[in-house]
mmCIF file of N, CA and C in Angstrom:
data_model
loop_
_atom_site.group_PDB
_atom_site.id
_atom_site.type_symbol
_atom_site.label_atom_id
_atom_site.label_comp_id
_atom_site.label_asym_id
_atom_site.label_seq_id
_atom_site.Cartn_x
_atom_site.Cartn_y
_atom_site.Cartn_z
ATOM 1 N N TYR A 11 -126.852 -35.139 58.634
ATOM 2 C CA TYR A 11 -126.770 -36.373 59.773
ATOM 3 C C TYR A 11 -128.021 -36.512 59.935
ATOM 4 N N ARG A 12 -127.485 -37.804 60.790
ATOM 5 C CA ARG A 12 -128.337 -38.733 61.133
ATOM 6 C C ARG A 12 -129.067 -38.192 62.332
ATOM 7 N N SER A 13 -128.092 -37.518 63.423
ATOM 8 C CA SER A 13 -128.074 -37.547 64.672
ATOM 9 C C SER A 13 -128.425 -35.766 64.943
ATOM 10 N N LYS A 14 -129.103 -35.237 65.466
ATOM 11 C CA LYS A 14 -129.231 -33.836 65.640
ATOM 12 C C LYS A 14 -127.801 -33.348 66.525
ATOM 13 N N ALA A 15 -127.506 -34.221 67.341
ATOM 14 C CA ALA A 15 -125.989 -33.812 68.031
ATOM 15 C C ALA A 15 -125.065 -33.681 67.144
ATOM 16 N N TYR A 16 -124.791 -34.424 65.907
ATOM 17 C CA TYR A 16 -123.702 -34.223 65.225
ATOM 18 C C TYR A 16 -123.878 -32.983 64.011
ATOM 19 N N ALA A 17 -125.232 -33.105 63.914
ATOM 20 C CA ALA A 17 -125.540 -31.642 63.080
ATOM 21 C C ALA A 17 -125.549 -30.667 63.771
ATOM 22 N N LYS A 18 -125.307 -30.374 65.120
ATOM 23 C CA LYS A 18 -125.150 -29.373 66.201
ATOM 24 C C LYS A 18 -123.884 -29.176 65.679
ATOM 25 N N LYS A 19 -122.958 -30.317 66.151
ATOM 26 C CA LYS A 19 -121.791 -30.036 66.242
ATOM 27 C C LYS A 19 -121.145 -29.479 64.987
ATOM 28 N N HIS A 20 -121.354 -30.432 63.893
ATOM 29 C CA HIS A 20 -120.854 -29.321 62.813
ATOM 30 C C HIS A 20 -121.558 -27.901 62.965
ATOM 31 N N LEU A 21 -122.532 -27.315 62.515
ATOM 32 C CA LEU A 21 -123.172 -26.311 63.225
ATOM 33 C C LEU A 21 -122.224 -25.358 63.847
ATOM 34 N N ASN A 22 -121.633 -25.520 64.744
ATOM 35 C CA ASN A 22 -121.056 -24.472 65.896
ATOM 36 C C ASN A 22 -119.224 -24.719 65.094
ATOM 37 N N TYR A 23 -119.316 -25.718 64.462
ATOM 38 C CA TYR A 23 -117.702 -25.618 63.973
ATOM 39 C C TYR A 23 -117.590 -24.648 62.561
ATOM 40 N N LEU A 24 -118.579 -24.723 61.850
ATOM 41 C CA LEU A 24 -118.826 -23.733 60.912
ATOM 42 C C LEU A 24 -118.684 -22.164 61.218
ATOM 43 N N ILE A 25 -119.811 -22.128 62.362
ATOM 44 C CA ILE A 25 -119.999 -20.479 63.213
ATOM 45 C C ILE A 25 -118.403 -20.278 63.631
ATOM 46 N N ASN A 26 -117.835 -21.264 64.341
ATOM 47 C CA ASN A 26 -116.700 -20.590 65.035
ATOM 48 C C ASN A 26 -115.033 -20.349 63.757
ATOM 49 N N LYS A 27 -115.725 -21.123 62.234
ATOM 50 C CA LYS A 27 -114.857 -20.508 61.336
ATOM 51 C C LYS A 27 -115.200 -19.229 60.857
ATOM 52 N N GLY A 28 -116.206 -18.941 60.982
ATOM 53 C CA GLY A 28 -117.049 -17.298 60.768
ATOM 54 C C GLY A 28 -117.457 -17.407 59.930
ATOM 55 N N PHE A 29 -118.249 -18.749 59.382
ATOM 56 C CA PHE A 29 -119.770 -18.688 58.778
ATOM 57 C C PHE A 29 -120.710 -18.240 59.403
ATOM 58 N N LYS A 30 -121.922 -17.769 58.167
ATOM 59 C CA LYS A 30 -123.358 -17.441 59.081
ATOM 60 C C LYS A 30 -124.376 -18.571 58.900
ATOM 61 N N ALA A 31 -123.770 -19.864 59.442
ATOM 62 C CA ALA A 31 -124.124 -21.309 59.403
ATOM 63 C C ALA A 31 -125.598 -21.171 60.190
ATOM 64 N N SER A 32 -126.829 -22.239 59.323
ATOM 65 C CA SER A 32 -127.941 -22.258 60.010
ATOM 66 C C SER A 32 -128.318 -23.686 59.886
ATOM 67 N N TYR A 33 -129.314 -24.394 60.446
ATOM 68 C CA TYR A 33 -129.571 -25.442 60.131
ATOM 69 C C TYR A 33 -130.686 -25.222 58.444
ATOM 70 N N THR A 34 -131.341 -26.454 58.090
ATOM 71 C CA THR A 34 -131.963 -25.937 56.854
ATOM 72 C C THR A 34 -133.139 -27.314 57.364
ATOM 73 N N SER A 35 -134.017 -27.557 56.257
ATOM 74 C CA SER A 35 -134.746 -28.324 56.422
ATOM 75 C C SER A 35 -134.512 -29.772 56.496
ATOM 76 N N ILE A 36 -135.463 -30.287 57.549
ATOM 77 C CA ILE A 36 -135.050 -32.053 57.163
ATOM 78 C C ILE A 36 -134.822 -32.549 55.622
ATOM 79 N N ASN A 37 -134.199 -33.283 55.602
ATOM 80 C CA ASN A 37 -134.145 -33.665 53.960
ATOM 81 C C ASN A 37 -135.593 -35.047 54.274
ATOM 82 N N PRO A 38 -135.904 -35.369 52.935
ATOM 83 C CA PRO A 38 -137.043 -36.597 52.664
ATOM 84 C C PRO A 38 -136.709 -37.817 53.571
ATOM 85 N N SER A 39 -135.383 -37.754 53.530
ATOM 86 C CA SER A 39 -134.818 -38.955 54.488
ATOM 87 C C SER A 39 -134.820 -38.651 56.193
ATOM 88 N N GLY A 40 -134.996 -37.747 56.442
ATOM 89 C CA GLY A 40 -134.925 -37.784 57.746
ATOM 90 C C GLY A 40 -133.906 -37.220 58.259
ATOM 91 N N LEU A 41 -132.395 -36.995 57.586
ATOM 92 C CA LEU A 41 -131.351 -36.141 57.573
ATOM 93 C C LEU A 41 -131.441 -34.929 58.320
ATOM 94 N N PHE A 42 -130.271 -34.473 58.961
ATOM 95 C CA PHE A 42 -130.557 -33.174 59.262
ATOM 96 C C PHE A 42 -129.448 -32.427 58.665
ATOM 97 N N ARG A 43 -129.840 -31.126 57.842
ATOM 98 C CA ARG A 43 -129.100 -30.711 56.959
ATOM 99 C C ARG A 43 -128.432 -28.879 57.800
ATOM 100 N N VAL A 44 -127.123 -28.910 57.761
ATOM 101 C CA VAL A 44 -126.515 -27.699 57.837
ATOM 102 C C VAL A 44 -126.024 -26.878 56.832
ATOM 103 N N ALA A 45 -126.495 -25.658 57.029
ATOM 104 C CA ALA A 45 -125.976 -24.657 55.533
ATOM 105 C C ALA A 45 -124.592 -23.852 55.934
ATOM 106 N N TYR A 46 -123.928 -23.846 55.256
ATOM 107 C CA TYR A 46 -122.901 -22.538 55.584
ATOM 108 C C TYR A 46 -123.172 -21.098 55.966
ATOM 109 N N ALA A 47 -124.442 -21.119 54.923
ATOM 110 C CA ALA A 47 -124.723 -19.918 55.218
ATOM 111 C C ALA A 47 -126.185 -19.791 53.816
ATOM 112 N N ARG A 48 -126.940 -18.587 54.320
ATOM 113 C CA ARG A 48 -128.135 -18.337 53.474
ATOM 114 C C ARG A 48 -127.905 -17.099 52.845
ATOM 115 N N LEU A 49 -128.029 -16.931 51.623
ATOM 116 C CA LEU A 49 -127.871 -16.087 50.453
ATOM 117 C C LEU A 49 -128.562 -15.531 49.617
ATOM 118 N N ASP A 50 -128.483 -14.478 49.221
ATOM 119 C CA ASP A 50 -130.190 -14.033 48.435
ATOM 120 C C ASP A 50 -129.980 -13.842 47.140
ATOM 121 N N SER A 51 -128.403 -14.345 46.270
ATOM 122 C CA SER A 51 -128.573 -14.577 45.097
ATOM 123 C C SER A 51 -127.470 -15.979 44.776
ATOM 124 N N ARG A 52 -127.757 -16.679 43.728
ATOM 125 C CA ARG A 52 -126.962 -17.847 43.347
ATOM 126 C C ARG A 52 -125.387 -17.256 42.813
ATOM 127 N N LYS A 53 -125.156 -15.805 42.571
ATOM 128 C CA LYS A 53 -123.825 -15.658 42.568
ATOM 129 C C LYS A 53 -123.217 -15.699 43.704
ATOM 130 N N LYS A 54 -123.679 -15.055 44.591
ATOM 131 C CA LYS A 54 -122.880 -15.093 45.937
ATOM 132 C C LYS A 54 -122.616 -16.359 46.552
ATOM 133 N N ALA A 55 -123.662 -17.530 45.877
ATOM 134 C CA ALA A 55 -123.952 -19.290 46.450
ATOM 135 C C ALA A 55 -122.451 -19.634 46.221
ATOM 136 N N TYR A 56 -122.552 -19.759 44.505
ATOM 137 C CA TYR A 56 -121.231 -19.802 43.545
ATOM 138 C C TYR A 56 -120.108 -19.494 43.904
ATOM 139 N N SER A 57 -120.418 -18.490 44.307
ATOM 140 C CA SER A 57 -118.797 -17.857 44.903
ATOM 141 C C SER A 57 -118.501 -18.442 46.471
ATOM 142 N N LEU A 58 -119.202 -18.624 46.989
ATOM 143 C CA LEU A 58 -118.865 -19.381 48.814
ATOM 144 C C LEU A 58 -118.794 -20.641 48.500
ATOM 145 N N ILE A 59 -119.422 -21.432 47.289
ATOM 146 C CA ILE A 59 -119.137 -22.674 47.014
ATOM 147 C C ILE A 59 -117.820 -23.533 46.712
ATOM 148 N N ALA A 60 -117.322 -21.923 45.739
ATOM 149 C CA ALA A 60 -115.494 -22.088 45.675
ATOM 150 C C ALA A 60 -114.949 -22.098 46.132
ATOM 151 N N GLU A 61 -114.905 -21.313 46.893
ATOM 152 C CA GLU A 61 -114.197 -20.814 48.453
ATOM 153 C C GLU A 61 -114.394 -22.218 49.385
ATOM 154 N N ILE A 62 -115.438 -22.576 49.480
ATOM 155 C CA ILE A 62 -115.271 -23.885 50.514
ATOM 156 C C ILE A 62 -114.581 -24.958 49.472
ATOM 157 N N LYS A 63 -114.954 -25.234 48.423
ATOM 158 C CA LYS A 63 -114.134 -26.450 47.787
ATOM 159 C C LYS A 63 -112.252 -26.293 47.548
ATOM 160 N N GLU A 64 -111.977 -24.847 47.595
ATOM 161 C CA GLU A 64 -110.368 -24.316 47.496
ATOM 162 C C GLU A 64 -109.872 -24.995 48.896
ATOM 163 N N ASP A 65 -110.445 -24.892 49.727
ATOM 164 C CA ASP A 65 -110.353 -25.109 51.298
ATOM 165 C C ASP A 65 -110.807 -27.111 51.598
ATOM 166 N N GLY A 66 -110.647 -27.925 50.584
ATOM 167 C CA GLY A 66 -110.782 -29.179 50.620
ATOM 168 C C GLY A 66 -111.833 -29.473 51.126
ATOM 169 N N GLU A 67 -113.245 -29.070 51.271
ATOM 170 C CA GLU A 67 -114.455 -29.249 51.813
ATOM 171 C C GLU A 67 -115.559 -29.696 50.770
ATOM 172 N N ASP A 68 -116.843 -29.961 51.019
ATOM 173 C CA ASP A 68 -117.829 -30.267 49.748
ATOM 174 C C ASP A 68 -118.727 -29.482 50.167
ATOM 175 N N ALA A 69 -119.222 -28.719 49.174
ATOM 176 C CA ALA A 69 -120.468 -27.966 49.641
ATOM 177 C C ALA A 69 -121.451 -28.642 47.918
ATOM 178 N N TRP A 70 -122.563 -27.598 48.209
ATOM 179 C CA TRP A 70 -123.534 -27.600 46.888
ATOM 180 C C TRP A 70 -124.929 -26.699 47.248
ATOM 181 N N LEU A 71 -125.137 -26.191 46.411
ATOM 182 C CA LEU A 71 -126.191 -25.140 46.413
ATOM 183 C C LEU A 71 -127.590 -26.087 46.854
ATOM 184 N N LEU A 72 -128.151 -25.330 47.733
ATOM 185 C CA LEU A 72 -129.882 -25.848 48.079
ATOM 186 C C LEU A 72 -130.580 -24.847 48.095
ATOM 187 N N ILE A 73 -131.887 -24.904 47.729
ATOM 188 C CA ILE A 73 -132.762 -23.767 46.563
ATOM 189 C C ILE A 73 -133.745 -24.350 47.620
ATOM 190 N N GLU A 74 -134.157 -23.502 48.543
ATOM 191 C CA GLU A 74 -135.339 -24.161 49.745
ATOM 192 C C GLU A 74 -136.587 -22.900 48.951
ATOM 193 N N ASP A 75 -137.724 -23.508 48.794
ATOM 194 C CA ASP A 75 -138.739 -22.354 48.799
ATOM 195 C C ASP A 75 -139.411 -22.025 49.907
#
């Protein structure tokens, strides 16, 4: 999101839907990113992505160092 206010609005939306959402690092273009969850394995991440996409939403895997 270009605006931190919009990022916060989406973060709260995801939390209200039951996700353990959080902010991630700001991307190189200065956009604010919101994660559905922080997971400890790719298998869990791919499972969550599939669930999100079944609901018609978009999601991808972000690996942070």
